[in-house]
Coordinates of C-alpha atoms in Angstrom, one line a residue:
Chain L
M20 CA 28.1 -0.7 -2.2
L21 CA 25.6 -2.4 -0.1
P22 CA 24.8 0.0 2.7
K23 CA 25.7 -2.5 5.4
G24 CA 28.7 -3.8 3.6
L25 CA 31.5 -4.3 5.9
D26 CA 35.1 -4.4 4.7
F27 CA 38.1 -4.6 6.8
T28 CA 41.5 -3.7 5.9
E29 CA 44.2 -6.4 6.6
N30 CA 45.3 -4.3 9.6
Q31 CA 41.9 -4.2 11.0
M32 CA 41.6 -8.0 10.5
E33 CA 44.7 -8.5 12.4
Q34 CA 43.5 -6.1 15.3
I35 CA 40.2 -8.1 15.3
E36 CA 41.9 -11.5 15.4
S37 CA 44.2 -10.4 18.2
I38 CA 41.1 -9.4 20.3
L39 CA 39.5 -12.8 19.5
R40 CA 42.6 -14.7 20.5
Q41 CA 42.6 -12.9 23.9
L42 CA 39.0 -13.9 24.5
Y43 CA 39.8 -17.4 23.5
W44 CA 42.6 -17.7 26.0
D45 CA 40.7 -15.7 28.9
T46 CA 37.8 -18.0 28.5
E47 CA 39.4 -21.3 27.6
A48 CA 36.8 -21.4 24.9
Q49 CA 36.5 -24.2 22.5
S50 CA 35.8 -22.0 19.7
I51 CA 35.2 -18.3 19.1
L52 CA 33.6 -17.1 15.9
L53 CA 32.8 -13.7 14.7
A54 CA 30.1 -13.2 12.0
D55 CA 28.3 -10.2 10.5
I56 CA 24.6 -9.9 10.9
T57 CA 23.9 -11.3 7.7
G58 CA 25.4 -14.4 8.7
Q59 CA 28.8 -14.1 6.9
L60 CA 31.8 -15.6 8.8
I61 CA 34.6 -13.2 9.4
S62 CA 36.7 -15.0 11.7
V63 CA 37.1 -18.2 13.6
L64 CA 39.5 -19.6 16.4
G65 CA 39.4 -23.1 17.9
E66 CA 37.9 -26.4 17.0
S67 CA 37.9 -26.8 13.2
N68 CA 35.7 -29.7 12.8
V69 CA 32.6 -27.5 13.3
N70 CA 30.7 -26.3 10.3
T71 CA 31.6 -22.9 11.1
S72 CA 29.9 -21.2 8.1
A73 CA 26.6 -22.8 9.0
L74 CA 27.2 -21.9 12.6
S75 CA 27.6 -18.2 11.7
A76 CA 24.5 -18.2 9.6
L77 CA 22.5 -19.8 12.4
A78 CA 24.0 -17.5 15.0
A79 CA 23.3 -14.4 13.0
G80 CA 19.7 -15.7 12.4
N81 CA 19.3 -16.4 16.2
L82 CA 20.4 -13.0 17.1
A83 CA 18.2 -11.3 14.3
A84 CA 15.1 -13.3 15.6
T85 CA 15.6 -12.2 19.0
R86 CA 16.2 -8.7 17.9
E87 CA 12.9 -8.8 16.2
M88 CA 11.3 -10.2 19.4
A89 CA 12.6 -7.4 21.3
R90 CA 11.0 -4.9 18.9
L91 CA 7.8 -6.8 19.1
V92 CA 7.8 -6.7 23.0
G93 CA 8.5 -3.0 22.9
E94 CA 12.0 -3.1 24.2
P95 CA 13.8 -0.3 22.4
A96 CA 17.3 -1.7 22.9
R97 CA 18.7 -4.8 21.3
F98 CA 18.9 -7.8 23.7
K99 CA 22.6 -7.7 24.5
L100 CA 23.3 -11.4 24.9
L101 CA 22.0 -14.7 24.4
L102 CA 23.0 -17.9 26.3
H103 CA 22.3 -21.3 25.3
E104 CA 23.3 -23.6 28.1
G105 CA 23.9 -27.2 27.2
E106 CA 24.8 -30.4 29.2
Q107 CA 28.6 -30.4 27.7
R108 CA 28.8 -27.4 25.8
S109 CA 27.1 -23.9 26.0
V110 CA 26.9 -21.2 23.3
Y111 CA 27.0 -17.6 24.2
L112 CA 25.9 -15.1 21.5
S113 CA 26.6 -11.4 21.7
D114 CA 25.7 -8.4 19.6
V115 CA 28.5 -6.1 18.5
D116 CA 27.2 -2.7 17.8
G117 CA 24.5 -4.1 15.9
E118 CA 26.7 -5.2 13.0
L119 CA 28.5 -8.2 14.3
V120 CA 27.7 -11.4 16.1
L121 CA 30.3 -12.9 18.6
V122 CA 29.9 -16.5 19.3
A123 CA 31.8 -18.2 22.1
I124 CA 31.6 -22.0 22.5
F125 CA 32.7 -23.3 25.7
G126 CA 32.6 -26.3 28.1
Q127 CA 31.8 -27.1 31.6
R128 CA 35.0 -25.8 33.1
T129 CA 34.4 -22.1 32.3
P130 CA 32.2 -20.2 34.7
I131 CA 29.4 -18.2 32.6
G132 CA 30.2 -15.2 34.5
L133 CA 33.8 -15.2 33.1
V134 CA 32.5 -15.5 29.6
R135 CA 30.2 -12.7 30.0
L136 CA 33.0 -10.4 31.5
S137 CA 35.6 -11.4 28.9
T138 CA 33.2 -10.9 26.1
Q139 CA 32.1 -7.5 27.2
I140 CA 35.6 -6.4 27.2
A141 CA 36.2 -7.9 23.8
I142 CA 33.2 -6.1 22.4
Q143 CA 34.5 -2.8 23.7
K144 CA 37.7 -3.3 21.8
L145 CA 35.9 -4.4 18.7
A146 CA 33.6 -1.6 18.6
P147 CA 35.9 1.3 17.4
I148 CA 37.2 -1.0 14.6
V149 CA 33.7 -1.7 13.4
I150 CA 32.9 2.0 13.4
D151 CA 36.1 2.8 11.5
A152 CA 35.3 0.2 9.0
L153 CA 31.7 1.5 8.7
E154 CA 32.8 5.0 8.0
A155 CA 35.6 4.1 5.6
A156 CA 35.1 4.9 2.1
P157 CA 33.7 2.2 -0.2
H158 CA 36.5 0.0 -1.2
Q159 CA 37.9 -0.3 -4.7
S160 CA 36.7 -2.9 -6.9
V161 CA 38.4 -6.1 -5.6
F162 CA 38.8 -7.6 -9.1
I163 CA 41.4 -6.1 -11.2
S164 CA 40.5 -6.8 -14.6
E165 CA 41.2 -4.9 -17.8
E166 CA 38.3 -6.5 -19.6
T167 CA 35.0 -7.2 -18.0
D168 CA 34.7 -10.3 -20.0
S169 CA 37.9 -11.9 -18.3
L170 CA 36.0 -11.9 -14.9
A171 CA 32.8 -13.4 -16.3
D172 CA 35.0 -16.0 -17.9
G173 CA 37.0 -16.7 -14.8
I174 CA 33.9 -17.5 -12.8
K175 CA 32.3 -19.6 -15.7
E176 CA 35.7 -21.6 -15.7
S177 CA 35.7 -21.8 -12.0
W178 CA 32.1 -23.2 -12.0
D179 CA 32.6 -25.6 -14.9
S180 CA 35.6 -27.1 -13.2
V181 CA 33.3 -28.2 -10.5
F182 CA 30.0 -28.9 -12.1
G183 CA 31.1 -29.6 -15.7
N184 CA 29.7 -27.8 -18.6
N185 CA 26.1 -28.7 -18.9
E186 CA 24.7 -25.5 -20.1
T187 CA 21.2 -25.6 -21.6
S188 CA 20.0 -22.6 -23.4
T189 CA 16.8 -21.3 -22.6
Chain E
M24 CA 29.3 -9.3 0.4
F25 CA 32.1 -9.7 2.5
I26 CA 35.8 -9.7 1.5
N27 CA 38.4 -11.4 3.9
R28 CA 41.6 -10.0 2.6
K29 CA 43.7 -12.0 4.9
R30 CA 42.2 -15.5 3.9
K31 CA 41.7 -14.1 0.3
E32 CA 38.1 -15.0 0.2
I33 CA 35.1 -13.3 -1.1
N34 CA 31.8 -14.1 0.4
I35 CA 28.7 -13.6 -1.4
K36 CA 25.1 -14.2 -0.3
I37 CA 22.4 -15.5 -2.5
V38 CA 18.9 -15.8 -1.4
Y39 CA 16.2 -18.3 -3.1
Y40 CA 12.9 -16.4 -2.9
G41 CA 9.4 -17.1 -4.0
P42 CA 5.8 -18.0 -2.9
P43 CA 5.1 -20.9 -0.6
L44 CA 6.0 -24.5 -2.0
S45 CA 7.4 -23.0 -5.3
G46 CA 10.4 -25.2 -5.0
K47 CA 13.0 -23.0 -3.2
T48 CA 14.1 -25.7 -0.7
T49 CA 14.1 -28.4 -3.5
N50 CA 16.4 -26.2 -5.6
L51 CA 18.8 -25.9 -2.6
E52 CA 18.7 -29.6 -1.9
Y53 CA 19.4 -30.3 -5.5
V54 CA 22.3 -27.9 -5.4
H55 CA 23.7 -29.7 -2.3
R56 CA 23.3 -33.1 -3.7
S57 CA 25.1 -32.1 -6.9
T58 CA 28.1 -30.5 -5.4
P59 CA 31.2 -32.4 -5.0
Q60 CA 32.3 -32.9 -1.3
P61 CA 35.1 -30.5 -1.1
Q62 CA 33.1 -27.7 -2.4
R63 CA 30.2 -28.0 -0.5
G64 CA 29.4 -27.4 3.3
D65 CA 26.5 -29.1 5.2
L66 CA 23.0 -28.3 4.3
V67 CA 21.3 -26.7 7.2
A68 CA 17.5 -26.8 7.2
L69 CA 15.3 -25.3 9.8
K70 CA 12.0 -26.8 9.3
T71 CA 8.5 -27.2 10.8
R72 CA 7.1 -30.7 11.4
G73 CA 5.3 -30.3 8.2
D74 CA 8.6 -30.1 6.4
R75 CA 8.0 -26.4 5.4
T76 CA 10.8 -24.1 5.8
L77 CA 10.6 -22.4 9.2
F78 CA 13.4 -19.8 9.2
F79 CA 15.7 -20.6 6.5
D80 CA 17.8 -23.4 4.8
Y81 CA 21.5 -22.7 4.3
M82 CA 24.4 -24.1 2.6
Q83 CA 27.8 -22.8 1.6
L84 CA 29.3 -23.5 -1.9
E85 CA 33.0 -22.7 -2.6
L86 CA 34.4 -22.5 -5.9
P87 CA 38.1 -22.6 -7.1
P88 CA 39.8 -19.1 -6.8
I89 CA 39.7 -16.4 -9.4
Q90 CA 42.2 -14.0 -9.5
G91 CA 43.5 -15.1 -6.3
L92 CA 40.2 -14.8 -4.4
T93 CA 38.4 -17.8 -3.2
P94 CA 34.7 -17.3 -3.9
K95 CA 32.4 -18.6 -1.2
F96 CA 28.7 -18.5 -1.8
N97 CA 26.3 -18.6 1.0
L98 CA 23.0 -19.9 -0.3
Y99 CA 19.8 -19.4 1.7
T100 CA 16.2 -20.1 1.2
V101 CA 13.3 -18.1 2.8
P102 CA 10.1 -19.6 4.1
G103 CA 7.3 -18.7 1.6
Q104 CA 4.2 -18.5 3.7
V105 CA 2.7 -15.3 4.5
A106 CA 3.0 -15.6 8.4
Y107 CA 6.9 -15.7 8.0
A108 CA 7.3 -12.2 6.4
A109 CA 9.6 -11.2 9.4
S110 CA 11.8 -14.0 8.8
R111 CA 12.0 -13.4 5.2
R112 CA 13.1 -9.8 5.8
L113 CA 15.9 -11.1 8.0
V114 CA 17.1 -13.7 5.6
L115 CA 17.2 -11.2 2.8
Q116 CA 19.6 -8.8 4.7
G117 CA 23.0 -8.4 2.9
A118 CA 21.8 -10.5 -0.2
D119 CA 24.0 -9.9 -3.3
G120 CA 21.9 -11.9 -5.6
V121 CA 18.3 -13.2 -5.4
I122 CA 16.9 -16.2 -7.4
F123 CA 13.0 -15.7 -7.7
V124 CA 11.5 -19.2 -7.9
A125 CA 8.0 -18.9 -9.6
D126 CA 5.5 -21.6 -9.5
S127 CA 4.3 -22.6 -13.1
H128 CA 0.9 -24.0 -11.7
P129 CA -1.6 -22.0 -13.4
N130 CA -3.5 -21.4 -9.9
R131 CA -0.4 -19.8 -8.4
M132 CA -0.1 -16.8 -10.6
Q133 CA -1.3 -14.3 -8.1
D134 CA 0.9 -15.8 -5.5
N135 CA 3.8 -15.5 -7.7
L136 CA 3.1 -11.8 -8.2
Y137 CA 2.5 -11.2 -4.5
S138 CA 5.6 -12.8 -3.7
L139 CA 7.6 -10.7 -6.2
V140 CA 6.1 -7.4 -5.0
D141 CA 6.9 -8.6 -1.4
L142 CA 10.5 -9.1 -2.4
Y143 CA 10.7 -5.7 -3.5
R144 CA 9.2 -4.2 -0.4
N145 CA 11.6 -6.5 1.7
L146 CA 14.5 -5.3 0.1
K147 CA 13.8 -1.8 0.5
N148 CA 12.8 -2.3 4.2
A149 CA 16.2 -3.9 4.7
G150 CA 18.0 -1.0 3.3
T151 CA 19.0 -2.7 -0.1
N152 CA 18.3 -1.0 -3.3
P153 CA 16.2 -3.4 -5.2
R154 CA 18.0 -2.3 -8.4
Q155 CA 21.4 -3.2 -7.0
V156 CA 20.4 -6.7 -6.3
S157 CA 21.1 -9.2 -9.1
L158 CA 17.6 -10.8 -9.6
I159 CA 17.2 -14.0 -11.8
L160 CA 13.9 -15.4 -12.4
Q161 CA 13.4 -19.2 -12.3
F162 CA 10.0 -20.7 -13.7
N163 CA 9.9 -24.0 -11.7
K164 CA 7.6 -26.9 -12.1
R165 CA 7.9 -26.9 -15.9
D166 CA 7.4 -30.7 -15.5
L167 CA 3.6 -30.0 -14.7
E168 CA 1.1 -31.2 -17.5
N169 CA -0.8 -28.0 -17.2
A170 CA 2.2 -25.7 -16.5
A171 CA 1.4 -22.1 -17.5
S172 CA 3.4 -20.8 -20.5
V173 CA 6.4 -18.6 -20.0
S174 CA 4.6 -15.7 -21.5
A175 CA 1.7 -16.2 -19.1
I176 CA 4.0 -16.1 -16.2
R177 CA 5.7 -13.1 -17.3
Q178 CA 2.5 -11.4 -17.7
A179 CA 1.2 -12.5 -14.3
L180 CA 4.4 -11.2 -12.8
R181 CA 3.9 -7.8 -14.7
V182 CA 7.5 -8.0 -16.2
N183 CA 6.4 -7.9 -19.8
G184 CA 8.6 -5.6 -22.2
Y185 CA 11.7 -6.1 -20.1
S186 CA 14.8 -8.0 -20.9
I187 CA 15.1 -10.4 -17.9
P188 CA 17.0 -13.4 -17.2
I189 CA 14.6 -16.4 -17.0
F190 CA 15.4 -20.0 -16.4
E191 CA 12.9 -22.9 -16.9
A192 CA 13.2 -25.5 -14.3
S193 CA 12.2 -28.7 -12.7
A194 CA 13.9 -28.8 -9.4
L195 CA 12.2 -32.1 -8.6
R196 CA 13.9 -33.5 -11.5
G197 CA 17.1 -31.5 -11.2
E198 CA 16.6 -29.7 -14.4
G199 CA 17.8 -26.0 -14.6
V200 CA 18.6 -25.8 -11.1
L201 CA 22.4 -25.5 -11.7
E202 CA 22.0 -23.2 -14.7
T203 CA 20.0 -20.9 -12.7
L204 CA 22.6 -20.7 -9.8
K205 CA 25.4 -20.5 -12.3
A206 CA 23.6 -17.4 -13.8
S207 CA 23.0 -15.9 -10.4
I208 CA 26.6 -16.2 -9.4
G209 CA 27.5 -14.7 -12.8
A210 CA 25.4 -11.8 -12.4
V211 CA 26.5 -11.0 -9.0
V212 CA 30.3 -11.1 -9.9
N213 CA 29.7 -9.2 -12.9
R214 CA 27.9 -6.4 -11.0
I215 CA 30.7 -6.3 -8.3
Q216 CA 33.2 -6.0 -11.1
T217 CA 31.5 -3.2 -12.9
T218 CA 30.2 -1.4 -9.8
G219 CA 32.6 -2.3 -7.2
A220 CA 29.5 -2.9 -5.1
Chain T
M16 CA -31.9 7.9 -9.9
A17 CA -31.2 5.8 -6.9
V18 CA -31.2 2.1 -6.4
Q19 CA -31.5 0.6 -2.9
G20 CA -30.8 -2.8 -1.5
N21 CA -29.9 -5.2 1.1
L22 CA -26.3 -6.6 1.4
S23 CA -28.0 -9.9 2.2
E24 CA -29.1 -10.2 -1.3
I25 CA -25.9 -9.1 -2.8
S26 CA -22.4 -8.8 -1.5
L27 CA -20.6 -5.5 -1.2
T28 CA -17.8 -7.2 -3.4
D29 CA -20.2 -8.0 -6.1
L30 CA -21.8 -4.6 -6.0
I31 CA -18.6 -2.8 -6.3
Q32 CA -17.3 -5.2 -8.9
L33 CA -20.5 -4.5 -11.1
N34 CA -20.1 -0.8 -10.7
C35 CA -16.5 -1.0 -11.9
Q36 CA -17.3 -3.2 -14.9
S37 CA -20.2 -1.2 -15.9
G38 CA -18.3 2.1 -15.9
M39 CA -20.4 3.8 -13.4
T40 CA -20.1 7.3 -12.2
G41 CA -21.8 8.1 -8.9
R42 CA -21.9 7.4 -5.2
L43 CA -22.5 4.2 -3.5
T44 CA -23.5 4.6 0.2
V45 CA -23.4 1.6 2.6
S46 CA -24.7 1.4 6.2
S47 CA -24.0 -1.3 8.5
R48 CA -24.4 -1.6 12.1
G49 CA -24.5 2.1 12.9
R50 CA -21.7 2.9 10.6
T51 CA -21.9 4.5 7.2
A52 CA -19.3 4.8 4.4
Q53 CA -19.3 6.2 0.8
V54 CA -17.7 4.9 -2.2
F55 CA -17.2 7.0 -5.2
F56 CA -16.9 6.0 -8.8
D57 CA -15.8 7.9 -11.8
G58 CA -16.3 5.9 -15.1
G59 CA -15.9 2.6 -13.4
V60 CA -12.9 3.6 -11.3
I61 CA -12.9 4.0 -7.5
V62 CA -11.7 7.3 -6.7
H63 CA -12.7 8.0 -3.1
V64 CA -13.8 6.1 0.0
T65 CA -14.8 7.6 3.2
Q66 CA -16.2 6.7 6.3
G67 CA -16.8 9.5 9.0
E68 CA -13.4 11.4 9.2
K69 CA -11.4 8.7 7.6
S70 CA -10.9 8.2 3.9
G71 CA -8.8 6.1 1.5
Q72 CA -7.8 2.7 0.9
E73 CA -7.6 1.6 4.5
V74 CA -11.4 2.4 4.8
F75 CA -11.9 0.4 1.6
Y76 CA -10.5 -2.7 3.0
E77 CA -12.4 -2.3 6.2
I78 CA -15.8 -1.9 4.7
L79 CA -15.4 -4.8 2.4
G80 CA -15.9 -6.9 5.6
W81 CA -19.3 -5.6 6.0
D82 CA -21.7 -8.5 5.3
S83 CA -24.9 -7.1 6.5
G84 CA -26.6 -3.6 6.1
V85 CA -28.2 -1.5 3.4
F86 CA -26.9 0.4 0.4
T87 CA -28.0 3.1 -1.8
L88 CA -26.5 3.6 -5.3
E89 CA -26.9 6.9 -6.8
S90 CA -25.6 7.6 -10.3
G91 CA -24.3 11.0 -11.6
I92 CA -22.9 12.1 -8.3
L93 CA -19.4 13.5 -8.7
T94 CA -16.7 12.8 -6.1
P95 CA -15.4 15.7 -4.0
T96 CA -11.9 14.5 -3.9
Q97 CA -9.6 11.7 -4.8
T98 CA -8.1 9.5 -2.2
I99 CA -7.8 6.3 -4.0
N100 CA -5.3 5.6 -6.8
A101 CA -5.5 1.9 -7.7
R102 CA -7.2 -0.4 -10.1
C103 CA -10.6 -1.8 -9.2
S104 CA -9.4 -5.2 -9.6
D105 CA -6.3 -4.8 -7.6
L106 CA -8.3 -3.3 -4.7
L107 CA -10.7 -6.1 -4.6
L108 CA -8.2 -8.8 -4.8
G109 CA -6.3 -6.9 -2.1
G110 CA -9.2 -6.6 0.1
L111 CA -10.4 -10.2 -0.3
H112 CA -6.9 -11.5 0.4
Q113 CA -6.9 -9.5 3.6
L114 CA -10.2 -11.0 4.6
D115 CA -8.8 -14.3 4.0
E116 CA -5.7 -13.8 5.8
K117 CA -6.1 -15.3 9.3
S118 CA -2.5 -15.1 10.5
N119 CA -0.7 -12.2 12.5
P120 CA -3.0 -9.4 11.9
K121 CA -0.3 -6.8 12.3
E122 CA 1.6 -8.3 9.3
P123 CA 0.0 -6.6 6.1
A124 CA -0.8 -9.5 3.8
P125 CA 0.9 -9.1 0.4
G126 CA -2.1 -8.2 -1.5
Q127 CA -3.3 -5.5 1.1
L128 CA -1.1 -2.7 -0.4
P129 CA -1.7 -1.7 -3.9
L130 CA 0.0 -3.7 -6.5
P131 CA 2.3 -1.9 -9.0
E132 CA 1.3 -2.2 -12.6
D133 CA 4.9 -2.6 -13.8
V134 CA 7.4 -4.8 -11.9
G135 CA 10.1 -4.8 -14.3
E136 CA 10.8 -1.4 -13.7
L137 CA 10.9 -1.7 -10.0
F138 CA 13.9 -3.9 -10.2
G139 CA 15.7 -1.9 -12.7
F140 CA 15.5 -4.4 -15.7
E141 CA 16.1 -2.9 -19.1
K142 CA 13.4 -2.7 -21.6
S143 CA 13.6 -5.1 -24.2
N144 CA 13.7 -3.9 -27.8
L145 CA 11.7 -6.9 -29.1
P146 CA 8.0 -6.9 -29.0
E147 CA 6.3 -9.7 -27.1
T148 CA 6.3 -12.0 -29.9
E149 CA 4.7 -15.0 -28.3
D150 CA 0.8 -15.0 -28.8
L151 CA -0.7 -15.5 -25.6
S152 CA -4.1 -16.5 -27.2
T153 CA -3.2 -19.9 -28.1
E154 CA -6.2 -22.3 -27.9
D155 CA -4.7 -23.9 -24.9
T156 CA -4.1 -20.8 -22.9
M157 CA -7.5 -19.4 -23.8
A158 CA -9.3 -22.6 -22.7
Q159 CA -7.3 -22.7 -19.5
N160 CA -8.1 -19.2 -18.4
M161 CA -11.8 -19.7 -19.2
Q162 CA -11.7 -22.9 -17.3
E163 CA -10.4 -21.1 -14.2
I164 CA -13.2 -18.4 -14.7
L165 CA -15.8 -21.1 -15.0
M166 CA -14.5 -22.7 -11.8
E167 CA -14.8 -19.4 -10.0
L168 CA -18.4 -19.1 -11.5
T169 CA -19.5 -22.4 -10.1
E170 CA -18.2 -21.5 -6.7
E171 CA -20.2 -18.2 -6.6
V172 CA -23.6 -19.4 -8.0
P173 CA -25.5 -21.6 -5.6
G174 CA -27.3 -24.6 -7.2
L175 CA -25.2 -24.4 -10.4
L176 CA -25.2 -27.6 -12.3
A177 CA -23.1 -26.8 -15.2
A178 CA -21.5 -24.0 -17.0
A179 CA -19.9 -24.0 -20.4
V180 CA -18.4 -21.7 -22.9
V181 CA -19.7 -23.0 -26.5
G182 CA -19.0 -21.9 -29.9
M183 CA -21.6 -21.4 -32.5
D184 CA -20.3 -24.6 -34.0
G185 CA -21.7 -26.4 -31.0
L186 CA -18.3 -27.3 -29.6
P187 CA -17.5 -26.5 -25.9
V188 CA -14.3 -24.6 -25.3
A189 CA -14.4 -24.7 -21.6
D190 CA -16.8 -26.3 -19.2
V191 CA -17.4 -27.2 -15.6
A192 CA -20.1 -29.5 -14.4
R193 CA -21.3 -30.8 -11.2
G194 CA -22.2 -34.5 -11.4
P195 CA -22.2 -36.7 -14.6
V196 CA -23.2 -34.5 -17.4
N197 CA -22.5 -35.0 -21.0
I198 CA -21.2 -31.6 -21.9
E199 CA -20.8 -32.3 -25.7
Q200 CA -24.4 -33.2 -25.9
I201 CA -25.6 -30.3 -24.0
S202 CA -23.5 -27.8 -25.8
A203 CA -24.7 -29.2 -29.1
Q204 CA -28.4 -28.9 -27.9
M205 CA -28.0 -25.3 -26.6
T206 CA -26.4 -24.3 -30.1
L207 CA -29.3 -25.7 -31.8
L208 CA -31.6 -23.9 -29.6
I209 CA -30.0 -20.7 -30.3
K210 CA -30.1 -21.3 -34.0
L211 CA -33.6 -22.0 -34.0
V212 CA -34.5 -19.0 -31.9
E213 CA -32.5 -16.6 -33.9
T214 CA -34.4 -17.6 -37.1
S215 CA -37.6 -17.0 -35.3
T216 CA -36.7 -13.5 -34.0
E217 CA -35.5 -12.5 -37.1
K218 CA -38.7 -13.3 -38.8
L219 CA -40.6 -11.5 -36.0
D220 CA -38.4 -8.6 -36.4
A221 CA -37.7 -8.4 -32.8
G222 CA -34.2 -7.3 -32.8
T223 CA -31.0 -9.1 -31.8
V224 CA -31.3 -11.5 -29.0
Q225 CA -29.2 -10.7 -25.9
D226 CA -29.8 -13.6 -23.7
Y227 CA -31.9 -16.7 -23.4
L228 CA -33.7 -17.8 -20.4
L229 CA -35.5 -21.1 -20.2
T230 CA -37.4 -22.2 -17.2
T231 CA -38.3 -25.8 -16.6
D232 CA -39.9 -27.3 -13.5
K233 CA -36.3 -28.4 -12.6
A234 CA -33.9 -25.8 -13.6
Y235 CA -33.2 -22.5 -15.0
L236 CA -31.0 -22.4 -18.2
L237 CA -29.5 -19.2 -19.1
L238 CA -27.5 -18.5 -22.2
H239 CA -25.6 -15.3 -22.8
F240 CA -23.6 -14.3 -26.0
L241 CA -20.0 -13.2 -25.2
G242 CA -20.0 -9.7 -26.8
N243 CA -20.3 -10.1 -30.5
T244 CA -18.0 -13.1 -30.7
Q245 CA -19.3 -16.5 -31.9
Y246 CA -19.3 -17.7 -28.4
F247 CA -21.8 -17.9 -25.5
L248 CA -21.7 -18.7 -21.9
G249 CA -24.5 -21.3 -20.9
M250 CA -25.4 -21.9 -17.3
S251 CA -27.9 -24.4 -15.9
A252 CA -28.9 -24.4 -12.3
D253 CA -31.2 -26.4 -9.9
R254 CA -34.4 -24.2 -9.7
S255 CA -34.9 -25.1 -6.1
K256 CA -31.5 -24.1 -5.0
T257 CA -30.7 -20.9 -7.0
N258 CA -31.7 -17.4 -7.2
L259 CA -32.5 -16.2 -10.6
G260 CA -31.4 -12.7 -10.0
K261 CA -28.0 -13.7 -8.8
M262 CA -27.6 -16.1 -11.7
R263 CA -28.3 -13.3 -14.2
L264 CA -26.1 -11.0 -12.2
Y265 CA -23.2 -13.4 -12.4
N266 CA -23.8 -14.5 -15.9
R267 CA -23.3 -10.9 -16.9
V268 CA -20.3 -10.3 -14.7
F269 CA -18.6 -13.5 -15.8
A270 CA -19.4 -13.0 -19.4
E271 CA -17.4 -9.7 -19.1
K272 CA -14.4 -11.7 -17.7
L273 CA -14.7 -14.5 -20.3
I274 CA -14.6 -11.9 -23.2
A275 CA -11.5 -10.6 -21.6
A276 CA -9.9 -13.9 -21.7
M277 CA -10.6 -14.5 -25.4
P278 CA -8.4 -13.8 -28.2
R279 CA -8.8 -10.5 -30.1

């Protein structure tokens, strides 16, 4: 188990999504994304034509970079939020307990103060869920397989069905 | 690795690592070009003006479901230059598999070694056990006329005497790129299956 | 016995490398701009470095940057303690890399910390049961490595015109030349020269030849056999631009490197 691996139960996912939905409505956001600090997308609400996986990777990178900046300038805490203000859209990034990144994308109609407040509330609600997930015992192997081979074959088949089989032996 | 049980997805992070200009970005660009539309996300590249990777390149590759879970592979490349060490550490966080792209040019052997040792240290600093990351070696630029022999590179990397998955490649020509990635994916899935981690 | 000298004549790096390669046991004391440091060797291995209160690898990397000052080399002196645990070559490479590194000084350059001998083990790979079957000493690889070594040589020796590794059959295995030079012809001539001289020294009962130095009004020509192999390293340098002492030193040092790059 990777030390920072987060695994949410279905129940926890539902709780998380309900918190995000609340945030989404409160801020009239265009999208809300939740990702882990390694860039993995956990959940997303809102506009679906955005490349959300890329966005979560970039948001995590952004937050990670500023975290490093904080360290370099001697700021012991993490920077709590990042606001990128644009002409039509703004992006608001928050650090959730050092484990997750919450991204809110909103337009001109929403006052930034509201986004800030609503996000803080959302983070307070998310924090205990994150802590629970971290403290939980490592999950069981997700793949149920009697023979180890069948999984290896499964992934091979999956790959070959997309790329064709052009295996060259080395 | 992240499992989204609601969406029945498994997210796996694979990082291309290696000395500067060894062909990490070229690898990813080729993968992107070769992946059919439905299976690939956009390729995101954060570059300097000189076209060198500044922070990371990223794309997502999705494969058809296995045993009910859809595998989504998040592929990253790191910037190779020494000055970007902090960025490399950040990108390495949470990596399930690493593809080490070595440069076959005979003058790059030392750089290859430094980078591999650098990988080891950064994994440790990121809190990841280097023995738990599925590592695949790719010897790139085999198309060079004076490319060092596979044995010479193994020697330079100080991995002689070990059973290691090595793939020869020419990312520029698109040779060996997909084979390497396929092997990396296989190794990660295999490890998850056998260790649950 | 003590040898003294000035760092303007020989760099600290060269000095250290020489001691490593000659298997020296003793103490090298260096003084530069009011600071003094000591490097202890044991059979050609650096075991202890100290400057004032500090000791260890950090000190080593610091002093490598000292480009002026004096040194004293005393053989036979044993080290009081051991604070260094890395190979000579790794230390020197690491130190040089650090000196080259101009970017963020806080970020340790990859070569600055000691390099592990065995990387396969670090990543938990399994040992393979098969021996390394590929013979690394194919003609190509040999020539390639030697070529690289010769390139280094030309960069180190001022005034160098050409350097070549030649077999006793007169054929060059690797060569580097500055300017238009007919290497094949030169190699053949050098070999002829050696053969002639050997016949003479045999007849004079003078022992085995170790190296050849020819001085002309324009150049120095230095030939040195690579161990007891059938190959020799030949160097020619512009007399007005080079320093014979340095040339001899490098000839010896690089001959060692070339021997190591040859098939056994």
